[in-house]
Amino acid sequence: AESERDDSGGGDSGSSDLKDTFTFGAAGAPDVFDPLYATDGETFRITRQIHQGLLGITPGTADIQPELAESWEPSEDGLSWTFSLREGVTFSDGEPFDAEAVCYNMDRMYNQEGAGQQAAEYWTYFFGSFSDDPEGSLYDSCEATDESTAVINITRNTSSFPTILSLDSFSMQSPAALEAGDANNVQAQGEGFTYPEYSTNPVGVGPYVLESYDQANQTITLTANESYYGDAPATQNIVFRVIPDESTRRQELQAGSIDGYDLPNPVDWQGLEDDGNTVEIRDAFNILYMGLNPERNEALQDLRVRQAIAHALNREQLVQTQLPEGAQVASQFIPEAVSGYNPDLEPYPYDPDRAQELLAEAGQEDLTLTFAFPTEVSRPYMPDPQRIHDAFVQDLEAVGITVEVVSKPWNGGYLDDVSANGAYDAWLLGWTGDYNAADNFLGTFFSNLNQNDFHTSVMPWGETLSQDLQAADAIVDEGEREAAYQEINAQLRDEYLPGIPISHSPPALVVSGDVEGLTPSPLTAETFDTVTVSQ
Amino acid sequence: MARFIIRRLLQMVGVVAVLSVLLFAWLRSLPGGTVSAILGERATPETRAALTEAFGLDQPIYVQYLKFVQRAATGDFGVSTGVLPGTDALQIFVDRLPATIELSVAALGLAVLLAVPLGYLSARRSGSPLDSGLVILSLVGVAVPVFFLAFLLKYQFAVEWNWLPVSGRQDSLGCTRITNFFVLDGLMTREFDCSASALKHLVLPSLALATIPFAVIFRITRASVLEVLGEDYVRTAESKGLTARVVRARHVMRNALLPVVTTIGLQTGALLAGAVLTEKVFAWGGIGDALARAFEVRDYAVLQVLILAAAGIYVFINLLVDISYAIIDPRVRTR
Amino acid sequence: MSPANPFTRRKDRIDELAATAASPSGGIAEAGAVDEKPGVSLIASAWSRLKRSPVFLLGAGITLVFVVLALVSPLIAPHDPAAGLLLDQVRPQSNPVPGPQDGFPLGADSRGRDLLSRLLVGSQQTLIVGVFATITGLAGGLSLGILAGAFGGWVDALVMRVVDVMLSIPSLLLAFSIAAVAARPSQVTVIIAVAAVQVPVFARLLRGSMLAQRSSDHVVAARALGVTERAIVFRHMLPNSLAPVIVQSTLVLAVSIIDAAALSFLGLGNPNDRQPEWGQMLGRAQTYIYDYPHLAIYPALCIIVVALGFTLMGESLREALDPKSRR
Amino acid sequence: MTDTATTPRPSRHGDEPLLSVRDLSVTFRRQGEEPFTAVDGVSFDVRPGQTVGLVGESGCGKSVTSLAIMGLLPPRGNTVEGTASFEGTDLLRLPADEMRDRRGRDIAMIFQDPLSSLNPVVSVGLQVTEVLERHRGMSRKAAQPVARELLDRVGIPDPDRRLKDYPHQLSGGMRQRALIAMALACAPRLLIADEPTTALDVTIQAQILSLLKELVEDTGTALVMITHDLGVVAGLCDEVNVLYGGRIVERGTRHELFANPRHPYTNGLLASIPRLDGARGAPLTPIRGSVADNLPWDHACAFAPRCSQPVDVCTAQTPPLEESGVRALRCHNPVR
Amino acid sequence: MTTTTDQAQASPPNDEGDLLLDARGVKVHFPIKRGVVFDKTIGHVYAVDGVDLQVRRGETYGLVGESGCGKSTLGKAIIGLEPPTEGTVSIDGTDVASLKGSELRRRRKDFQMVFQDPMSSLDPRQSVESLLVEGMRAHGLASDGKKTTARLRELLTAVGLPAAALKKYPHEFSGGQRQRIGIARALAVEPKLIVADEPVSALDVSVQAQVINLLEELQGEYDLTYLVIAHDLAVVRHISDRIGVMYLGGLVEEAAADDLYAQPLHPYTRALLSAVPVPDPEAEDRREQILLAGDLPSPSKPPAGCRFHTRCPWRQETRCDDERPQLRVVEIDGVASGHRVACHWAEQIESGEIQPQVVAPTATVGDLLAGEADGSDEG
Ligand SMILES: Nc1ncnc2c1ncn2[C@@H]1O[C@H](COP(=O)(O)OP(=O)(O)OP(=O)(O)O)[C@@H](O)[C@H]1O
Ligand SMILES: Nc1ncnc2c1ncn2[C@@H]1O[C@H](COP(=O)(O)OP(=O)(O)OP(=O)(O)O)[C@@H](O)[C@H]1O
Ligand SMILES: [Mg+2]
Ligand SMILES: [Mg+2]
């Protein structure tokens, strides 16, 4: 039921058997529309339709492709990157997109101050620090050599650059609008941040512009960007409706009032398909692992004990019975699509007898493990943590390990306990890749010797691993780098085993049968401009 | 009367003040919290420390509380960190309130409109099959978990029959917002389709939310009417030969309503609680929904404001109940 | 009220009375007939009235079945409720929930555990949640209520303010908050959260009737007799105030079970489901509710029936114990 | 004007009974209990201007009798037999709405407890005017001054203020006066007063009784006076019925009855009462036991277990009511 | 209980040793509280406002008065259930008004109370046995099981109940039987003084007489002293040796029972006595009533001067409105010396010097109805 008020924006797009609105059920409300300060998937899903970055992601893959930059070239030393920009692009407010704008954006991000630094979480995470602490920063400077050429200087070699420029947070936004909206004016007030006016009036170059955010009705409406440089979006409007409850999203889809939603429960996939919807299964780009803390439980410092645990876990059965179709047992800490994946590695086989032998060898027949899982959470790599945990508890008990079951709410102390407090011997956690680089996985887990969840610092190999990872990341040559990571992966499996990689689960996206043109992305970075909805 | 109201208002302030202290201390003693909710897996010790400091969460609790009180005095109740980051928590409350009020009024209205007449009928026919049926129905009404009922309602009316929308408050019709009471807004702007859509969306959630208050009010009404029917003054009224209508309205109902009014007040409080579940399953962007979300993401500022406000509303409604009680009951009024 | 109707007495009384009539004794102190049968206390007479009430019998029947089930279910359950016996059949997409089959009349849950066994054994934890939540709430409420009701004055004022504060937070919200405080969610935290909601309710109820008792004649009489204050509170005021509390308790039992389900629905329930509990089963069945509604419907029906049982019992108790309703 | 006002007032002591109750029986049936006959074949007449008393201990069926006549017994769980003809119409068979028309207009009633008999949330004024509205077709406004007058005449001081007051603001005596004002609002021809002074102090009782007496004398209204206080009966009634266990056990004019009580029960009642007149030393001779010791009437005399002079036949046979004129007696072994 | 009228006994008690109860200047004022934030006392209910009361050992003292005049409150003040605001109450020589806590509790053995409503004053959950034993236990009288049983039987016999009653519960008895249980409970602790607050007013006439007789019997048997509170003047007259008439918190007249009835001196007493209906048609037809106007004024705003002046038919222009009369012995021939009255004009009234005012005549109800009928006919 569409109202007559809707045809204000030229509803003549497409033929008459296509709807002019694609309605998507979102699980939560977006935070801010300035992607620099955004942190969560619900927000990025929206900003991705509005904003574009220098680099983009090839639909259906985790690989980068040109977007606002048509090509890029590193200098000899790999510290200067020259980007040739797409020409004739304007922001949706009419401002031109050029090298000046690129540098304005980069500098704006680099020059965050005060609360803005805390709020710009992704920058901190990927670029290290800001202009007030140049030492720690990956970014150095930006020069606009001519209108369509921008040079970005960085401070060290890393496999992540320029890939990270494809992240939504580092999208290009209109300098004029940023200025006008006082975009950097983030303030810590009380115990939260307040965001400037700009954050609700984003101006980007993407296929859509923000039309309205009806907070009262919990809907966000995007409409086609008239000045978009590419093909006009196939559907004029996108409406995001916030529906926090999973089964309600399903009912809404069934009732036809939304056209799709993200992360349908794996158990619903079949039913959804049966009801004529399309479940788009993305490639798995994540890892679920069981973390181990050898510092808290010294028995875990013995490789045999860790191996025993690996043999004890019936990961095959878990994947088959508890994880969505397409999930795989993990042999290493990175998914297959990531360069550096070692195809020769096999997962530790399920072998309870061997596990018991190993425990006996290590003299740990009476091993007790405090094994934790989070509640109040569902992650793509871990749709139902408890079920996974429960299966493992049985496996562990089967080989004579006493398990002390612990759970905490995800936001209610679990994460703190895992990383800051080191409160568990073993725990479940995982990671969804941001972009295609082994460092995004392995570096996150083990690079920081003194502060990582696995407490590798107490292990003799901890330091080596950390150094090897940093070295591998700095290798400029792709082939060499891949080989280095493959080697590290093999060591991680055979010699280190700091934790037990469990599985890679494919997250899905569901749309009604009327929807076409949606390409699922392993990074969950779908753009909706190609989507059509038939009547 | 005025003295009574002032007294109650002061008590109300007291209750809310005490609650604010307890709430504040309690929230901050929770494990985990805002920071880890914001950072998720990506948390590193540095980012964690930086955010904790930025939010002032590293200071002693009493310092935090004093600062909170200081800011609250200027009308600043903090900023949301998770529900709608950057938005004034008070603003969130103000924005969400109409949705909850709309839903509660509809649910309570439904409950009262059904429960009071049926309760009267049941009492009048006490012992009859109709009475037993209604009583059992009301008992079942209390026994069905709200979220389960909500699912059933949605499934049958929205998915199977497609008569009513599954969730939300309104179709996206681009309606003009004035008060955020959607039905009202539609009427004010003469966008009647907006009102109609809002009304349609109201049906299922208010039904789900109304079951418990219905059951409770029904039973109170029934019991109270039964009691009043046995009172001497009803017999007096009958002995005067008054018409059945006058006896019912003036002598039975006016007295029987006294406990009913109190119950309605108490039920309004219960409604706020029920709203958490109902709003969640119906994606109703109200206070309950915001509360559930604020808990998930440990949004202290929003939690504080919403819980205090809920308590305030509850106490305030009970004040209204007492006042209306005084209006109906001269024994209270003219004391 | 006058005592039992003289005319409704049984026939044998008539002869007895006729006998007294035949031998008039002149004693002015004689007070009239008192039969020899042992006395019937108020509770006993309420009970005899209850025994005839179909509503009560239905409620009590349901409750009895439920309690018995809770006691014997581990013995009669066909399978271990925690064993994933049909796990092999579980395929997240094609067969997330194994259907009914030989030996598994209701099928299994998503982890291949026998649903029937889980439902049967679930009665145990459900009863535990209900009973302990009620007892805990009762204990809290009684202590506060006795304090307020027995002492009155400023103690009363203070306690009632505490109760006001507790009451000012809508009930589920309070439970919700308390469950969320728990460092480690478990059955115990669920019980505490659910119980906390009832504390102010019990406290108010008890205080109200205690205060009424305070000025009642029989308490004044006991005081005049020189009975100690303590004994007055515990022997006279408290027992006579308990009737509404008992009624409330049965109702609270039902409410607790439902509230526990709500907490579970909100993800704040007991995460450990080795020992199944209906509310938890219902809460967790949300995931499957669309395609496998039976996972939700069975526990929901169980909850509804049991809650109804307690409520029926409570309501008929209320009627039986309330002197006003004896008309 | 309504017909009440235009019909000529019946002569003060006409011989035609205004109300004639014959064999009135009321049986309560409750589930799970044996049926209980609270009123058992009661007959009496009331003539215009006459005051008839119904006396007896608590539970003897006085109120049930009056409620049955008024049609005010609970709607379920009882059977009423016999007739109560009011000017030839049997009130017990009258359709509910016709009975409604008569109540408050032709027959009015005053109850024992003036506080609980007044609606606490409706002003006294409205409770008076509603009768006028109902039966005399007055508007609320027109009824106001009449109500004021009524309150004034029953002796409520400052009636203007009292009209606006609520029952709890009135004293016990004033409440009973207000109830009387309501009962009198339509000049009923029969007034039933069910223990109208029991809840009141003696001084107030005296005021109320003199008011009632005055009323009967002035208007010719017939009065059925229900009481357990023999003193009240002695001062007020023309004819007295003594009830025991739901039956009339003795009847007579008050002079006869008090001078010459023949039923041991009546006799016992009189002997139980400490009297203000007479010597102080006179000992009381109470009736033994209590109402709880009654026997069922159907094969004995209910009073037998308490009787001071029972004979064998008392527990074997129901004594019949022997009537001679006004006088009637139900006893196997009467006094003297 | 003696029913003989012994002049010596009826005279005012001047021999202090003779007194069991001596209450002096007892006042009980209940604060009326109201306030915005904190309750302030904004006034008082002057329930008992300065009463002197002496009761001798073995005597029955009757207290009469209209509802709300403070009888029960005075009774409670005397046995320490309502602490007096002012004044002393000495029972058997000890000032009980000053006793507190466990001391008072222990002294309670000496003075007991019988309540008006026999149902509500018995704990419905206790069997008769435990009701009776409770008091004995509180005073250490129930230490020996056998003795206790014997004592229980004795008590039941004394109040005329069969032994079978022990195992029964209050609701299984008739009203009169319950009152007997109440009396037995009071007797159980072997008190010296029993304050009976309307002991028979909730009972049927026939049963009332039984209980009155019982009380009289027990008095003889157990050497009891009674303070009987009642509003039924005939009952009070029947059982009392001396009678005090209360009006609005104060005693207005006190005399030996016969004297009071033979020659009431206070206008209020006169009115009260004249108002009592008598079960004798002849007497009723002759009875001259003094109808009092209006009701008892509110005890929170008692009238100044003589409390009764607002309703007194003999009210005089002087003194009555501003001077509160004290109980005094009047000098009238034939009036006993113990007969005291609180009226300024008792002598003049008695001598007929002062005549009652005629109560303003009110139109009859008949006039009213006729008038209305006419009025509406015209309209
Ligand atoms: N609705 C009823 N259902 C059953 N029994 C009833 C009902 N009303 C009255 N009774 C019984 O009928 C008997 C007569 O009652 P009634 O009220 O007429 O007594 P009464 O003479 O008016 O006594 P009292 O002096 O106490 O008013 C009593 O035993 C009473 O218990
Ligand atoms: N606890 C109390 N607080 C306030 N006022 C009280 C209290 N107890 C009694 N009163 C008031 O004191 C006055 C005297 O009461 P009291 O009960 O002594 O009267 P009474 O003579 O016994 O009357 P009745 O015949 O009705 O029993 C009344 O106005 C009563 O309202
Ligand atoms: Mg009666
Ligand atoms: Mg009293």
XYZ file of C-alpha atoms in Angstrom, chain A residues 164-328:
165
model
C 41.464 -0.677 4.202
C 40.410 2.273 2.124
C 37.561 0.074 0.972
C 36.113 0.120 4.483
C 32.921 2.062 4.812
C 34.282 4.209 7.580
C 36.801 5.788 5.238
C 34.246 6.793 2.624
C 34.479 10.101 0.824
C 32.117 12.815 1.998
C 31.420 16.264 0.700
C 33.932 18.735 2.194
C 31.450 21.552 1.941
C 28.813 19.591 3.770
C 31.306 18.437 6.357
C 32.260 22.046 6.966
C 28.744 23.287 7.008
C 27.570 20.540 9.315
C 30.496 21.045 11.677
C 31.178 17.383 11.121
C 34.108 16.973 13.499
C 32.352 18.461 16.417
C 31.943 15.292 18.443
C 31.686 15.998 22.135
C 31.901 13.749 25.098
C 28.949 14.691 27.162
C 28.295 12.870 30.343
C 29.009 9.351 29.441
C 28.274 9.462 25.763
C 29.162 11.324 22.617
C 27.081 13.948 20.985
C 27.352 14.179 17.264
C 27.193 17.257 15.113
C 24.414 18.159 12.820
C 26.239 16.642 9.870
C 25.840 13.144 11.194
C 22.159 13.247 10.373
C 22.642 14.961 7.008
C 25.267 12.883 5.261
C 26.414 13.859 1.800
C 28.250 11.260 -0.236
C 28.576 10.110 -3.810
C 26.696 6.849 -3.562
C 23.632 5.770 -5.519
C 21.240 6.867 -2.777
C 20.710 9.830 -0.556
C 19.152 9.886 2.853
C 15.596 11.032 2.453
C 14.311 10.754 5.969
C 14.834 9.089 9.265
C 11.449 8.683 10.869
C 12.521 7.906 14.387
C 8.998 7.718 15.631
C 8.137 5.026 13.152
C 11.609 3.515 13.151
C 12.049 3.740 9.397
C 14.892 5.096 7.327
C 14.077 6.063 3.789
C 16.708 6.428 1.090
C 15.953 7.698 -2.340
C 17.949 7.645 -5.566
C 20.785 10.132 -5.882
C 19.899 12.186 -8.960
C 23.514 13.117 -9.519
C 24.945 9.636 -9.138
C 27.723 9.106 -11.637
C 26.888 5.496 -12.336
C 23.730 3.815 -13.499
C 20.655 5.063 -11.768
C 19.558 2.596 -9.061
C 17.156 -0.020 -10.289
C 14.752 0.810 -7.505
C 13.920 4.356 -6.619
C 13.652 4.040 -2.846
C 14.962 1.851 -0.099
C 13.181 1.725 3.188
C 14.849 0.212 6.206
C 12.393 -0.810 8.890
C 13.765 -1.508 12.300
C 12.362 -4.791 13.592
C 14.362 -5.997 16.559
C 12.702 -9.357 16.911
C 13.919 -12.087 14.612
C 10.719 -14.058 14.294
C 8.841 -10.837 13.610
C 11.149 -10.103 10.716
C 10.328 -13.490 9.373
C 6.619 -12.879 9.770
C 6.918 -9.515 8.098
C 8.654 -11.060 5.144
C 6.015 -13.735 5.011
C 3.282 -11.134 5.142
C 4.976 -9.279 2.314
C 5.536 -6.077 4.192
C 9.301 -6.274 3.894
C 11.289 -7.579 0.962
C 14.229 -8.979 2.803
C 16.269 -9.066 5.969
C 19.723 -9.942 7.050
C 21.016 -12.919 8.955
C 17.983 -15.157 8.927
C 18.278 -17.880 11.452
C 19.911 -20.895 9.777
C 17.067 -23.106 10.894
C 14.692 -20.897 8.945
C 16.572 -21.129 5.704
C 14.768 -24.172 4.450
C 11.392 -22.885 5.492
C 12.063 -19.531 3.900
C 13.054 -21.175 0.655
C 10.007 -23.385 0.801
C 7.863 -20.316 1.136
C 9.277 -18.942 -2.082
C 11.936 -16.646 -0.747
C 15.520 -16.575 -1.816
C 18.081 -17.285 0.828
C 21.324 -15.787 -0.396
C 24.125 -17.617 1.299
C 27.314 -15.632 1.493
C 30.715 -17.197 1.440
C 32.011 -17.705 4.889
C 34.466 -14.978 5.732
C 34.803 -15.603 9.394
C 36.286 -17.889 11.950
C 34.971 -19.355 15.141
C 37.551 -20.574 17.562
C 37.929 -21.855 21.051
C 40.383 -19.587 22.797
C 42.708 -20.959 25.455
C 44.405 -19.103 28.235
C 47.667 -20.790 29.251
C 48.343 -18.087 31.778
C 45.254 -18.795 33.804
C 45.495 -22.556 33.517
C 49.068 -23.693 33.390
C 48.153 -27.139 32.189
C 47.363 -25.489 28.891
C 50.974 -24.521 28.453
C 51.580 -28.108 27.434
C 51.044 -28.527 23.698
C 49.808 -32.079 24.246
C 46.978 -30.840 26.380
C 45.952 -28.343 23.721
C 46.168 -31.024 21.093
C 44.150 -33.349 23.261
C 41.425 -30.737 23.376
C 41.595 -30.370 19.616
C 41.191 -34.101 19.162
C 38.422 -34.251 21.699
C 36.151 -31.768 19.939
C 33.824 -33.372 17.449
C 33.827 -30.444 15.086
C 32.542 -32.461 12.181
C 29.386 -33.303 14.013
C 29.020 -29.788 15.271
C 29.257 -28.332 11.820
C 26.859 -30.881 10.470
C 24.231 -30.630 13.113
C 24.472 -27.187 14.553
C 25.878 -24.839 11.977
C 24.242 -23.637 8.811
C 24.656 -25.438 5.580
C 27.913 -24.542 3.937
C 29.745 -24.223 7.173
C 33.138 -25.887 7.275
